[in-house]
Each structure stands twice: as C-alpha cells, then as structure tokens.
Short mmCIF file of C-alpha atoms and ligand atoms in Angstrom, two decimals:
data_model
loop_
_atom_site.label_atom_id
_atom_site.label_comp_id
_atom_site.label_asym_id
_atom_site.label_seq_id
_atom_site.Cartn_x
_atom_site.Cartn_y
_atom_site.Cartn_z
CA MET A 1 20.88 -18.46 27.04
CA PRO A 2 23.43 -20.65 24.65
CA ALA A 3 26.52 -18.87 24.00
CA GLY A 4 27.16 -17.07 20.72
CA ARG A 5 24.43 -15.34 18.49
CA HIS A 6 21.27 -16.68 17.62
CA PHE A 7 21.06 -17.32 13.69
CA LEU A 8 17.63 -15.73 12.89
CA GLN A 9 17.24 -17.65 9.50
CA ILE A 10 13.49 -17.19 9.19
CA PRO A 11 12.65 -15.19 5.82
CA GLY A 12 11.95 -12.15 7.98
CA PRO A 13 11.53 -10.69 10.24
CA SER A 14 15.25 -10.48 9.46
CA ASN A 15 18.58 -9.61 11.21
CA VAL A 16 18.51 -6.04 12.36
CA PRO A 17 22.00 -4.91 12.03
CA ASP A 18 24.07 -3.12 14.75
CA ARG A 19 24.13 0.24 12.89
CA ILE A 20 20.44 0.04 12.53
CA LEU A 21 19.69 -0.89 16.35
CA ARG A 22 22.35 1.81 17.04
CA ALA A 23 20.28 4.62 15.17
CA MET A 24 17.06 3.56 16.74
CA ASP A 25 18.70 3.58 20.17
CA TYR A 26 17.81 7.52 20.64
CA PRO A 27 15.14 9.08 23.45
CA THR A 28 11.88 8.99 21.49
CA MET A 29 11.11 12.59 20.43
CA ASP A 30 7.94 14.76 20.21
CA HIS A 31 6.20 13.59 16.84
CA ARG A 32 4.68 16.88 16.62
CA GLY A 33 7.67 19.19 17.81
CA PRO A 34 9.98 21.21 15.35
CA GLY A 35 12.90 18.33 15.08
CA PHE A 36 10.46 15.64 13.83
CA ALA A 37 10.02 17.17 10.49
CA GLU A 38 13.37 16.19 9.58
CA VAL A 39 13.26 12.61 10.24
CA GLY A 40 9.92 12.47 8.51
CA LYS A 41 10.78 14.06 5.75
CA ALA A 42 14.17 11.95 5.06
CA ALA A 43 12.30 8.80 5.64
CA LEU A 44 9.44 9.85 3.27
CA GLU A 45 11.62 11.12 0.51
CA GLY A 46 14.50 8.02 0.93
CA VAL A 47 11.91 5.22 0.78
CA LYS A 48 10.71 6.26 -2.52
CA TRP A 49 13.88 5.68 -3.75
CA VAL A 50 13.96 2.28 -2.34
CA PHE A 51 10.39 1.89 -4.40
CA GLY A 52 11.76 3.01 -7.49
CA THR A 53 9.07 6.00 -7.42
CA GLU A 54 8.40 9.59 -7.78
CA SER A 55 4.78 9.50 -6.28
CA HIS A 56 3.84 9.28 -2.75
CA VAL A 57 4.64 6.42 -0.24
CA VAL A 58 2.71 6.17 2.68
CA ILE A 59 4.21 4.65 5.97
CA TYR A 60 1.75 3.20 8.24
CA PRO A 61 2.79 1.99 12.24
CA SER A 62 1.44 -1.42 11.22
CA SER A 63 2.48 -5.14 9.86
CA GLY A 64 2.32 -5.70 6.38
CA THR A 65 -1.36 -7.33 6.61
CA GLY A 66 -2.38 -3.51 7.46
CA ALA A 67 -0.46 -2.26 4.29
CA TRP A 68 -2.84 -5.20 2.24
CA GLU A 69 -5.70 -3.66 3.60
CA ALA A 70 -5.10 -0.18 3.37
CA ALA A 71 -4.70 -0.59 -0.55
CA LEU A 72 -7.81 -2.17 -0.91
CA VAL A 73 -9.79 0.21 1.37
CA ASN A 74 -8.45 2.92 -0.36
CA THR A 75 -9.43 2.10 -3.78
CA LEU A 76 -12.38 -0.07 -4.19
CA SER A 77 -15.93 -0.14 -3.23
CA PRO A 78 -18.10 -2.88 -1.68
CA GLY A 79 -18.68 -5.80 -4.03
CA ASP A 80 -16.03 -5.14 -6.53
CA THR A 81 -14.36 -7.72 -8.49
CA VAL A 82 -10.28 -7.89 -7.85
CA LEU A 83 -8.28 -10.63 -10.04
CA MET A 84 -5.88 -12.32 -7.53
CA TYR A 85 -3.40 -15.26 -8.00
CA GLU A 86 -2.54 -18.09 -5.95
CA THR A 87 1.25 -17.95 -5.61
CA GLY A 88 1.21 -19.38 -1.99
CA HIS A 89 0.09 -18.76 1.59
CA PHE A 90 0.50 -15.13 1.57
CA SER A 91 -1.48 -14.36 -1.57
CA THR A 92 -4.32 -16.72 -0.12
CA LEU A 93 -4.64 -14.53 3.18
CA TRP A 94 -4.55 -11.30 1.08
CA LYS A 95 -7.46 -13.01 -0.81
CA LYS A 96 -9.69 -13.80 2.45
CA LEU A 97 -8.85 -10.28 3.12
CA ALA A 98 -10.52 -8.81 0.07
CA GLU A 99 -13.65 -11.10 0.90
CA ARG A 100 -13.61 -10.25 4.81
CA LEU A 101 -14.08 -6.51 3.21
CA GLY A 102 -16.75 -7.42 1.04
CA LEU A 103 -14.94 -7.85 -2.02
CA ASN A 104 -15.41 -10.17 -4.62
CA PRO A 105 -11.90 -12.03 -5.51
CA ILE A 106 -11.45 -14.12 -8.39
CA PHE A 107 -8.27 -16.62 -7.72
CA ILE A 108 -6.17 -17.63 -10.31
CA GLU A 109 -5.21 -21.18 -8.91
CA GLY A 110 -1.67 -22.13 -8.69
CA ASP A 111 0.31 -24.95 -7.57
CA TRP A 112 2.80 -23.08 -4.82
CA ARG A 113 5.52 -24.13 -7.14
CA GLY A 114 6.03 -20.86 -9.16
CA GLY A 115 5.04 -17.34 -9.18
CA ALA A 116 2.37 -15.76 -11.35
CA ASP A 117 1.62 -16.97 -14.95
CA PRO A 118 1.28 -13.51 -16.83
CA SER A 119 -0.54 -15.17 -19.57
CA ALA A 120 -3.17 -16.69 -17.15
CA ILE A 121 -4.13 -13.12 -16.17
CA GLU A 122 -3.77 -11.84 -19.63
CA ALA A 123 -6.44 -14.54 -20.74
CA ARG A 124 -8.67 -13.75 -17.56
CA LEU A 125 -8.74 -9.93 -18.10
CA ARG A 126 -9.75 -10.49 -22.19
CA GLU A 127 -12.81 -12.64 -20.92
CA ASP A 128 -13.79 -9.64 -18.85
CA THR A 129 -15.00 -7.30 -21.66
CA ALA A 130 -17.26 -5.42 -19.28
CA HIS A 131 -14.26 -4.21 -17.01
CA GLU A 132 -15.91 -5.48 -14.00
CA ILE A 133 -12.29 -6.46 -12.34
CA LYS A 134 -11.32 -3.25 -10.90
CA ALA A 135 -7.78 -4.63 -9.81
CA VAL A 136 -5.40 -7.28 -10.42
CA CYS A 137 -3.17 -7.97 -7.10
CA VAL A 138 0.04 -10.23 -7.29
CA VAL A 139 2.37 -11.07 -4.82
CA HIS A 140 6.09 -10.29 -5.83
CA ASN A 141 8.17 -12.57 -3.69
CA GLU A 142 6.00 -15.44 -2.15
CA THR A 143 7.61 -15.94 1.44
CA SER A 144 5.99 -19.12 1.63
CA THR A 145 7.08 -20.80 -1.53
CA GLY A 146 10.45 -19.06 -2.32
CA SER A 147 8.83 -18.10 -5.79
CA VAL A 148 9.11 -14.63 -7.65
CA SER A 149 6.30 -13.55 -10.26
CA PRO A 150 7.25 -11.37 -13.13
CA ILE A 151 5.70 -8.05 -12.36
CA ALA A 152 6.53 -6.18 -15.41
CA ASP A 153 5.46 -9.26 -17.67
CA VAL A 154 2.09 -8.85 -15.72
CA ARG A 155 2.13 -4.92 -16.21
CA LYS A 156 2.50 -5.91 -20.02
CA ALA A 157 -0.27 -8.38 -19.66
CA ILE A 158 -2.62 -5.97 -18.47
CA ASP A 159 -1.71 -3.56 -21.11
CA ALA A 160 -1.68 -6.21 -24.09
CA ALA A 161 -5.48 -7.14 -22.87
CA GLY A 162 -6.41 -3.55 -22.93
CA HIS A 163 -7.71 -3.50 -19.26
CA PRO A 164 -7.96 -0.69 -17.12
CA ALA A 165 -7.93 -2.03 -13.52
CA LEU A 166 -5.48 -1.04 -10.99
CA PHE A 167 -2.22 -3.01 -10.79
CA MET A 168 -1.38 -3.77 -7.11
CA VAL A 169 1.71 -5.93 -5.67
CA ASP A 170 2.77 -6.90 -2.31
CA THR A 171 6.37 -6.56 -2.12
CA ILE A 172 6.57 -7.15 1.61
CA SER A 173 9.53 -9.82 1.26
CA GLY A 174 10.97 -8.66 -2.06
CA LEU A 175 11.68 -4.90 -1.50
CA ALA A 176 15.20 -4.02 -1.11
CA SER A 177 16.32 -7.76 -1.48
CA ILE A 178 15.44 -8.39 -5.32
CA GLU A 179 14.75 -5.86 -8.46
CA TYR A 180 11.44 -3.78 -7.71
CA ARG A 181 10.52 -0.92 -10.06
CA HIS A 182 7.02 0.73 -8.91
CA ASP A 183 7.16 3.70 -11.36
CA ASP A 184 8.65 1.84 -14.48
CA TRP A 185 6.70 -1.47 -13.85
CA GLY A 186 3.31 0.69 -13.96
CA VAL A 187 2.51 -0.44 -10.61
CA ASP A 188 -0.44 1.39 -8.87
CA VAL A 189 0.02 0.48 -5.07
CA THR A 190 2.98 -1.40 -4.10
CA VAL A 191 2.64 -2.84 -0.34
CA SER A 192 5.71 -3.61 1.84
CA GLY A 193 6.93 -3.92 5.25
CA SER A 194 9.97 -2.87 7.32
CA GLN A 195 10.90 -6.39 8.47
CA LYS A 196 12.23 -7.96 5.75
CA GLY A 197 14.88 -6.48 3.19
CA LEU A 198 14.80 -2.91 4.88
CA MET A 199 16.71 -4.64 7.69
CA LEU A 200 14.12 -3.06 10.27
CA PRO A 201 12.59 -4.72 13.03
CA PRO A 202 8.69 -5.61 12.23
CA GLY A 203 6.25 -2.36 12.83
CA ILE A 204 5.99 -0.17 9.85
CA SER A 205 4.73 -0.98 6.58
CA PHE A 206 4.02 0.63 3.07
CA ASN A 207 1.55 1.74 0.12
CA ALA A 208 3.72 3.47 -2.83
CA VAL A 209 0.62 5.20 -4.36
CA SER A 210 0.74 6.14 -8.41
CA GLU A 211 -1.40 9.13 -9.43
CA LYS A 212 -4.07 6.74 -11.12
CA ALA A 213 -4.45 5.13 -7.50
CA LEU A 214 -4.94 8.21 -5.74
CA ALA A 215 -7.67 9.32 -8.55
CA ALA A 216 -9.27 5.83 -7.60
CA SER A 217 -9.11 6.91 -3.72
CA LYS A 218 -11.64 10.09 -4.64
CA SER A 219 -14.47 7.91 -5.26
CA ALA A 220 -13.55 4.67 -3.41
CA LYS A 221 -16.62 3.68 -1.35
CA LEU A 222 -14.74 0.77 1.05
CA GLN A 223 -15.49 2.24 4.70
CA LYS A 224 -11.88 3.71 5.86
CA SER A 225 -10.65 5.56 8.91
CA TYR A 226 -6.96 4.69 10.06
CA TRP A 227 -6.07 3.92 6.56
CA ALA A 228 -7.14 6.70 4.81
CA TRP A 229 -4.54 7.97 2.34
CA ASP A 230 -5.56 11.50 2.41
CA ASP A 231 -5.09 11.94 5.99
CA MET A 232 -1.61 10.92 5.49
CA ILE A 233 -0.80 12.80 2.45
CA GLY A 234 -1.45 16.43 4.05
CA PRO A 235 0.71 16.43 7.21
CA ASN A 236 3.33 13.91 5.28
CA LYS A 237 4.23 17.25 2.75
CA THR A 238 5.51 18.86 5.97
CA GLY A 239 7.28 15.61 7.16
CA TYR A 240 4.58 15.14 10.14
CA PHE A 241 2.30 12.25 10.35
CA PRO A 242 -2.02 12.27 11.39
CA TYR A 243 -1.45 10.40 14.27
CA THR A 244 1.85 8.87 16.40
CA PRO A 245 4.55 7.73 13.91
CA ALA A 246 6.33 5.04 14.86
CA THR A 247 9.27 7.56 15.41
CA ASN A 248 12.25 5.13 16.69
CA ILE A 249 11.61 2.96 13.77
CA LEU A 250 11.64 6.04 11.25
CA TYR A 251 15.19 6.55 12.77
CA GLY A 252 16.18 3.04 11.79
CA LEU A 253 14.45 3.43 8.45
CA ASN A 254 16.74 6.34 7.58
CA GLU A 255 19.74 4.43 8.71
CA ALA A 256 18.72 1.48 6.99
CA ILE A 257 18.12 3.81 3.55
CA ALA A 258 22.03 5.40 4.04
CA MET A 259 23.04 1.47 4.17
CA LEU A 260 21.18 0.45 1.12
CA ARG A 261 22.58 3.85 -0.53
CA GLU A 262 26.30 3.02 0.46
CA GLU A 263 26.16 -0.25 -0.71
CA GLY A 264 24.03 0.46 -3.98
CA LEU A 265 20.94 -1.26 -4.80
CA GLN A 266 22.13 -3.20 -7.53
CA ASN A 267 24.78 -4.38 -5.77
CA VAL A 268 22.18 -5.59 -2.66
CA PHE A 269 20.44 -7.53 -5.67
CA ALA A 270 23.48 -9.24 -6.66
CA ARG A 271 24.13 -10.35 -3.21
CA HIS A 272 20.61 -11.51 -2.71
CA ALA A 273 21.04 -13.41 -5.75
CA ARG A 274 24.57 -14.87 -5.31
CA HIS A 275 23.61 -16.29 -1.80
CA ALA A 276 20.10 -17.87 -3.30
CA ALA A 277 22.39 -19.64 -6.14
CA ALA A 278 24.77 -20.89 -3.56
CA THR A 279 21.97 -22.05 -1.29
CA ARG A 280 20.17 -24.03 -4.13
CA ALA A 281 23.65 -25.53 -5.10
CA ALA A 282 23.61 -27.12 -1.37
CA VAL A 283 20.05 -28.09 -1.63
CA GLN A 284 20.78 -30.14 -4.70
CA ALA A 285 24.22 -31.62 -3.00
CA TRP A 286 22.23 -33.10 -0.22
CA GLY A 287 19.93 -34.34 -2.84
CA LEU A 288 16.65 -32.43 -1.58
CA GLU A 289 14.13 -30.51 -3.88
CA VAL A 290 13.69 -26.45 -3.98
CA LEU A 291 10.15 -26.45 -3.74
CA CYS A 292 9.85 -23.53 -6.52
CA LYS A 293 10.50 -25.82 -9.69
CA ASN A 294 10.48 -22.56 -12.37
CA PRO A 295 13.82 -21.52 -12.04
CA ALA A 296 13.02 -18.20 -14.04
CA HIS A 297 11.01 -17.58 -10.60
CA TYR A 298 13.81 -18.52 -8.12
CA SER A 299 13.68 -16.18 -5.24
CA GLY A 300 16.74 -14.44 -3.73
CA VAL A 301 15.33 -13.81 -0.71
CA LEU A 302 14.65 -17.31 0.67
CA THR A 303 14.95 -20.80 -0.50
CA ALA A 304 11.81 -23.70 0.30
CA VAL A 305 13.02 -27.11 0.65
CA LEU A 306 10.90 -30.00 0.25
CA MET A 307 11.26 -32.82 2.75
CA PRO A 308 11.58 -36.21 1.96
CA GLU A 309 8.80 -38.15 1.92
CA GLY A 310 7.60 -39.32 5.64
CA HIS A 311 10.09 -36.94 7.46
CA SER A 312 8.84 -34.09 9.48
CA ALA A 313 9.96 -30.16 8.39
CA ASP A 314 8.86 -29.56 11.75
CA ASN A 315 10.77 -32.03 13.43
CA PHE A 316 13.98 -31.32 11.87
CA ARG A 317 13.71 -27.53 12.76
CA ALA A 318 13.30 -28.13 16.07
CA VAL A 319 16.24 -30.16 16.18
CA THR A 320 18.07 -27.71 14.45
CA LEU A 321 16.94 -24.82 16.71
CA ARG A 322 17.67 -27.08 20.02
CA ASN A 323 21.35 -28.29 18.90
CA TYR A 324 22.39 -25.26 16.89
CA ASP A 325 20.47 -22.31 18.07
CA MET A 326 19.24 -21.17 14.54
CA SER A 327 15.52 -20.65 13.67
CA LEU A 328 14.54 -21.58 10.32
CA GLY A 329 11.15 -21.12 8.60
CA ASN A 330 8.31 -22.96 8.79
CA GLY A 331 6.12 -24.76 6.29
CA LEU A 332 2.73 -22.75 5.87
CA SER A 333 -0.64 -24.15 5.49
CA LYS A 334 -1.03 -26.72 2.76
CA VAL A 335 2.49 -27.05 2.83
CA SER A 336 2.71 -27.55 6.47
CA ASP A 337 5.55 -29.67 7.79
CA ARG A 338 6.47 -30.70 4.57
CA VAL A 339 8.91 -27.77 3.73
CA PHE A 340 11.59 -25.94 5.68
CA ARG A 341 12.24 -22.27 4.54
CA ILE A 342 15.92 -21.05 4.58
CA GLY A 343 16.31 -17.01 5.11
CA HIS A 344 18.80 -15.54 3.01
CA LEU A 345 17.95 -11.83 2.93
CA GLY A 346 18.98 -8.64 4.47
CA ASP A 347 21.75 -8.07 6.42
CA PHE A 348 23.70 -11.32 5.46
CA ASN A 349 27.08 -12.48 3.98
CA ASP A 350 28.93 -15.16 2.92
CA LEU A 351 30.24 -16.47 6.06
CA MET A 352 26.31 -16.17 7.63
CA LEU A 353 25.31 -18.25 4.49
CA CYS A 354 27.83 -20.92 5.31
CA GLY A 355 27.04 -20.86 9.01
CA THR A 356 23.84 -21.21 8.19
CA LEU A 357 23.99 -24.03 5.74
CA SER A 358 26.19 -25.84 7.93
CA GLY A 359 23.78 -25.94 10.89
CA ILE A 360 21.20 -27.38 8.33
CA GLU A 361 23.54 -29.88 7.12
CA MET A 362 24.16 -31.06 10.75
CA GLY A 363 20.72 -30.73 11.70
CA LEU A 364 19.53 -33.07 8.65
CA ARG A 365 22.00 -35.57 10.33
CA ASP A 366 20.68 -35.06 13.66
CA ALA A 367 17.31 -35.30 12.79
CA GLY A 368 17.89 -38.67 10.65
CA VAL A 369 16.71 -36.99 7.51
CA PRO A 370 18.25 -38.92 4.43
CA HIS A 371 20.48 -36.41 2.76
CA LYS A 372 24.13 -36.63 1.22
CA ALA A 373 26.61 -34.80 2.66
CA GLY A 374 28.78 -32.03 1.08
CA GLY A 375 26.02 -29.08 0.63
CA VAL A 376 27.95 -26.65 2.35
CA GLN A 377 30.98 -27.62 0.36
CA ALA A 378 28.74 -27.20 -3.15
CA ALA A 379 27.48 -23.67 -1.57
CA MET A 380 31.24 -22.58 -1.21
CA ASP A 381 32.13 -23.94 -4.70
CA GLU A 382 29.55 -21.72 -5.83
CA LEU A 383 30.33 -18.75 -4.28
CA GLY A 384 33.69 -19.16 -5.51
CA ARG A 385 32.61 -20.08 -9.03
CA GLN A 386 30.64 -16.40 -8.96
CA GLY A 387 33.79 -14.52 -7.46
CA ALA A 388 34.37 -13.01 -4.36
CA PRO A 389 31.42 -10.48 -3.21
CA ALA A 390 30.85 -7.27 -4.93
CA GLN A 391 32.72 -4.55 -3.34
CA ALA A 392 30.46 -1.77 -1.88
CA ALA A 393 29.90 1.19 -4.42
CA ALA A 394 27.80 4.17 -4.04
CA GLU A 395 24.95 4.50 -6.22
N1 PLP B 401 2.78 -10.81 2.45
C1 PLP B 401 4.21 -11.38 2.50
C2 PLP B 401 4.63 -11.74 0.83
C3 PLP B 401 4.72 -11.48 3.68
O1 PLP B 401 5.65 -12.58 3.82
C4 PLP B 401 3.99 -11.16 4.72
C5 PLP B 401 4.84 -11.69 6.10
O2 PLP B 401 5.61 -12.48 6.34
C6 PLP B 401 2.99 -10.62 4.76
C7 PLP B 401 2.39 -10.30 3.52
C8 PLP B 401 2.20 -10.14 5.76
O3 PLP B 401 2.68 -9.72 6.61
P1 PLP B 401 2.83 -9.03 8.08
O4 PLP B 401 3.08 -10.27 8.62
O5 PLP B 401 3.81 -8.24 8.52
O6 PLP B 401 1.24 -8.46 8.62
#
C-alpha cells in the first residue's frame, strides 16, 4: 500500500467524507422495527430538498442504471416512442436500455462535445403532430464528456412545441454538485444516484416523480415488479420500504443532507463551479483541449481532457496511478483512450484540487505527453482571481 491517501479523482464514485463514513458505521437496525421510521422519514423528506421538489422521491437499493429502468417501466407501455438526445456514453446506454425494454427511441445525434440542444428537441416535437412521442429523455450532466444540458431550456422547448410528452432527466452525476430544480424546471421523472454529489458510496438510486408521471404510471403497461413506484410510495408514507432498504447508506444519506444544509446548496454549486474554472485554466495552460466545446455547457462536476493526437490517455492514467496513486476517469466507448476525465466533485476543496492537478502535471511529464508546464500555477491564479472559497452559510 502506498503511504498517504489515495486520490480518487474519477467523476464518481466520489470521495466519501469521514463524517459520512462514521454516520454509516452503526449496527444495521431492524428495517421493520419502530426505530427505523425516523431514519426512513428523514431520508425521504430530506432528499426532496436536494431535488428541489415537493413531490415524492423513490429510493431504490440499486445503482443508477436501475433508476433509469424504473423511470421508463413505471411510465411507458411496450412500443412507446421516446425522444432521447445523444450527449455521450450515458445517454447512449439509456437509449439501449429503452430498446431492450421494447420501447422505440428516436435518438437525436450529437457530437459528444456539448449538452443537448433545446431547439433540436423542439423541432422534432413540432413534427410529431400525432403526439406519438410519450417521453423526452435528457442527461443533465453527461459524465462521459463533462457537458451539461440546459434542462430549463429543454422544458421551455417542450412547452413551445405544445407537446404533452413526459420529461425525464438523468442527473445521476449532477445532483448536489450543480443546480437542479425538479419542480421549477417541470421535470416529470428525475433519475439520480448516491455515489456522486451526495458523497455516498454506490448503492442507492432515486426517482423524483411528478403528479403527471404518477398519473401516467396508473396506465403504463411495461412489465415491472421490483421497480413499481406504487409498492414504494405506500410504505414510504410511514418511513418504511416494501423490501429491505440499504439501511446503512440511508444513515449516510441523512448525514450528507445535513452537510449540504450546513454549507448551503448555492455555496456547494459555487464551490464546484470555482474548481471547474480553475481546472479548465490548468488544461489551457498545459496546451491541452477540453472536450466540451460550448462554454455555456461546461460541467462543474468533471472536466474531460482530449489527449494530443497519437498519445494514449489510458497509458497516461496508468502512469499517474502508478507514480502518484491517483485514479482519473477513463474515456468511454467513442472516446476510449482519447480523453481522460478529472472529477472535481463532492467532498472536495482547493488543496485537493491543487494536489489533483499537480498529479496530472507530473503524470503528463512522466508519460511523455507533450504539454507546457504551469497548469497548477494557472489554476492557483484562477482560484485567487475568484477570491477565497465562500464561507459556509446555513440555508
Ligand atoms: N448516468 C450517468 C450520467 C452516469 O454518470 C452513470 C454512472 O456513472 C449512470 C447513468 C449509470 O449509473 P450506475 O453506474 O450507478 O448504474
């Protein structure tokens, strides 16, 4: 084991703060006993605040992929058409999942270098005068590319087209790191997971569900059992679950919500934006290119960096792991070996960022990747330019 702490700088799972680890380090309790109701109620209520919703949030003991499936099987019927947008690897996986379920996805193609384009969605919806499209599905923070889709604008596009489709958003890697408002943005199903901005280990996932989505679930005909919202929402009213919940992760979730409340969500978002800007300053100083080409879509969660032609991102990451004990995110599918991804999310501060960027700069040197020195300095300058981090302020 190398000395010191491993740097886990992938874009999720993110680092789990000691406070959350301690909150989970309790005996697992009887999930049907009297003591559990308080844990369950606190988690179910508290998480609504993180999603920005007054409606129900279903919590599954599953990874995010399960919550993707849950969103679709609860609301749709075999053969239904869904409009999806190709922002990157994760939107492509969600589309494949929809196909496997017997849905008929229309995929608006993208170049993986920005978020979804609301005008393209509006144009496609306007063509659909028969209202065959039953849902519009968009990934908020595309973790494979570091691009953010403008969710409020997609809502406006759906409204401008006068289309009744449900609106489903994957903010698995956006929630609690960048702004998200389920109710204000008129989202019908929001999908998320524990292992990113919520600073928890992998293991639980979420569906925030609007009244419209709940109504759709009454007539949806896709097969479902484990994922059925109805089975959850009943027992959830008293703080219980229909099957064994991930008890210890729920202890951690309550602690994560307390931490987010103490810092204040707006401060959390500002911290992420600040670190992302400093990271991009470093990338620019190295003479490398950020994968996201649209500055309005830059992600506060992660930065994907293009390697110079002819150089392997995976080799660079392997050298960095070996020499500096730091894990960086790999390039996925279409951009495999072409990009590396820097996670700057969750429980993360200025010095962790500087350590991360130092490791990258040394890794670039060790792996013989052509670059200019001075990226860490540029990041420090950017942090200084923006002023000291916001002081914690309770909301
Ligand atoms: N969607 C996005 C945007 C993700 O980042 C991920 C995982 O990283 C997923 C979906 C899939 O989630 P999971 O791996 O938890 O099943």
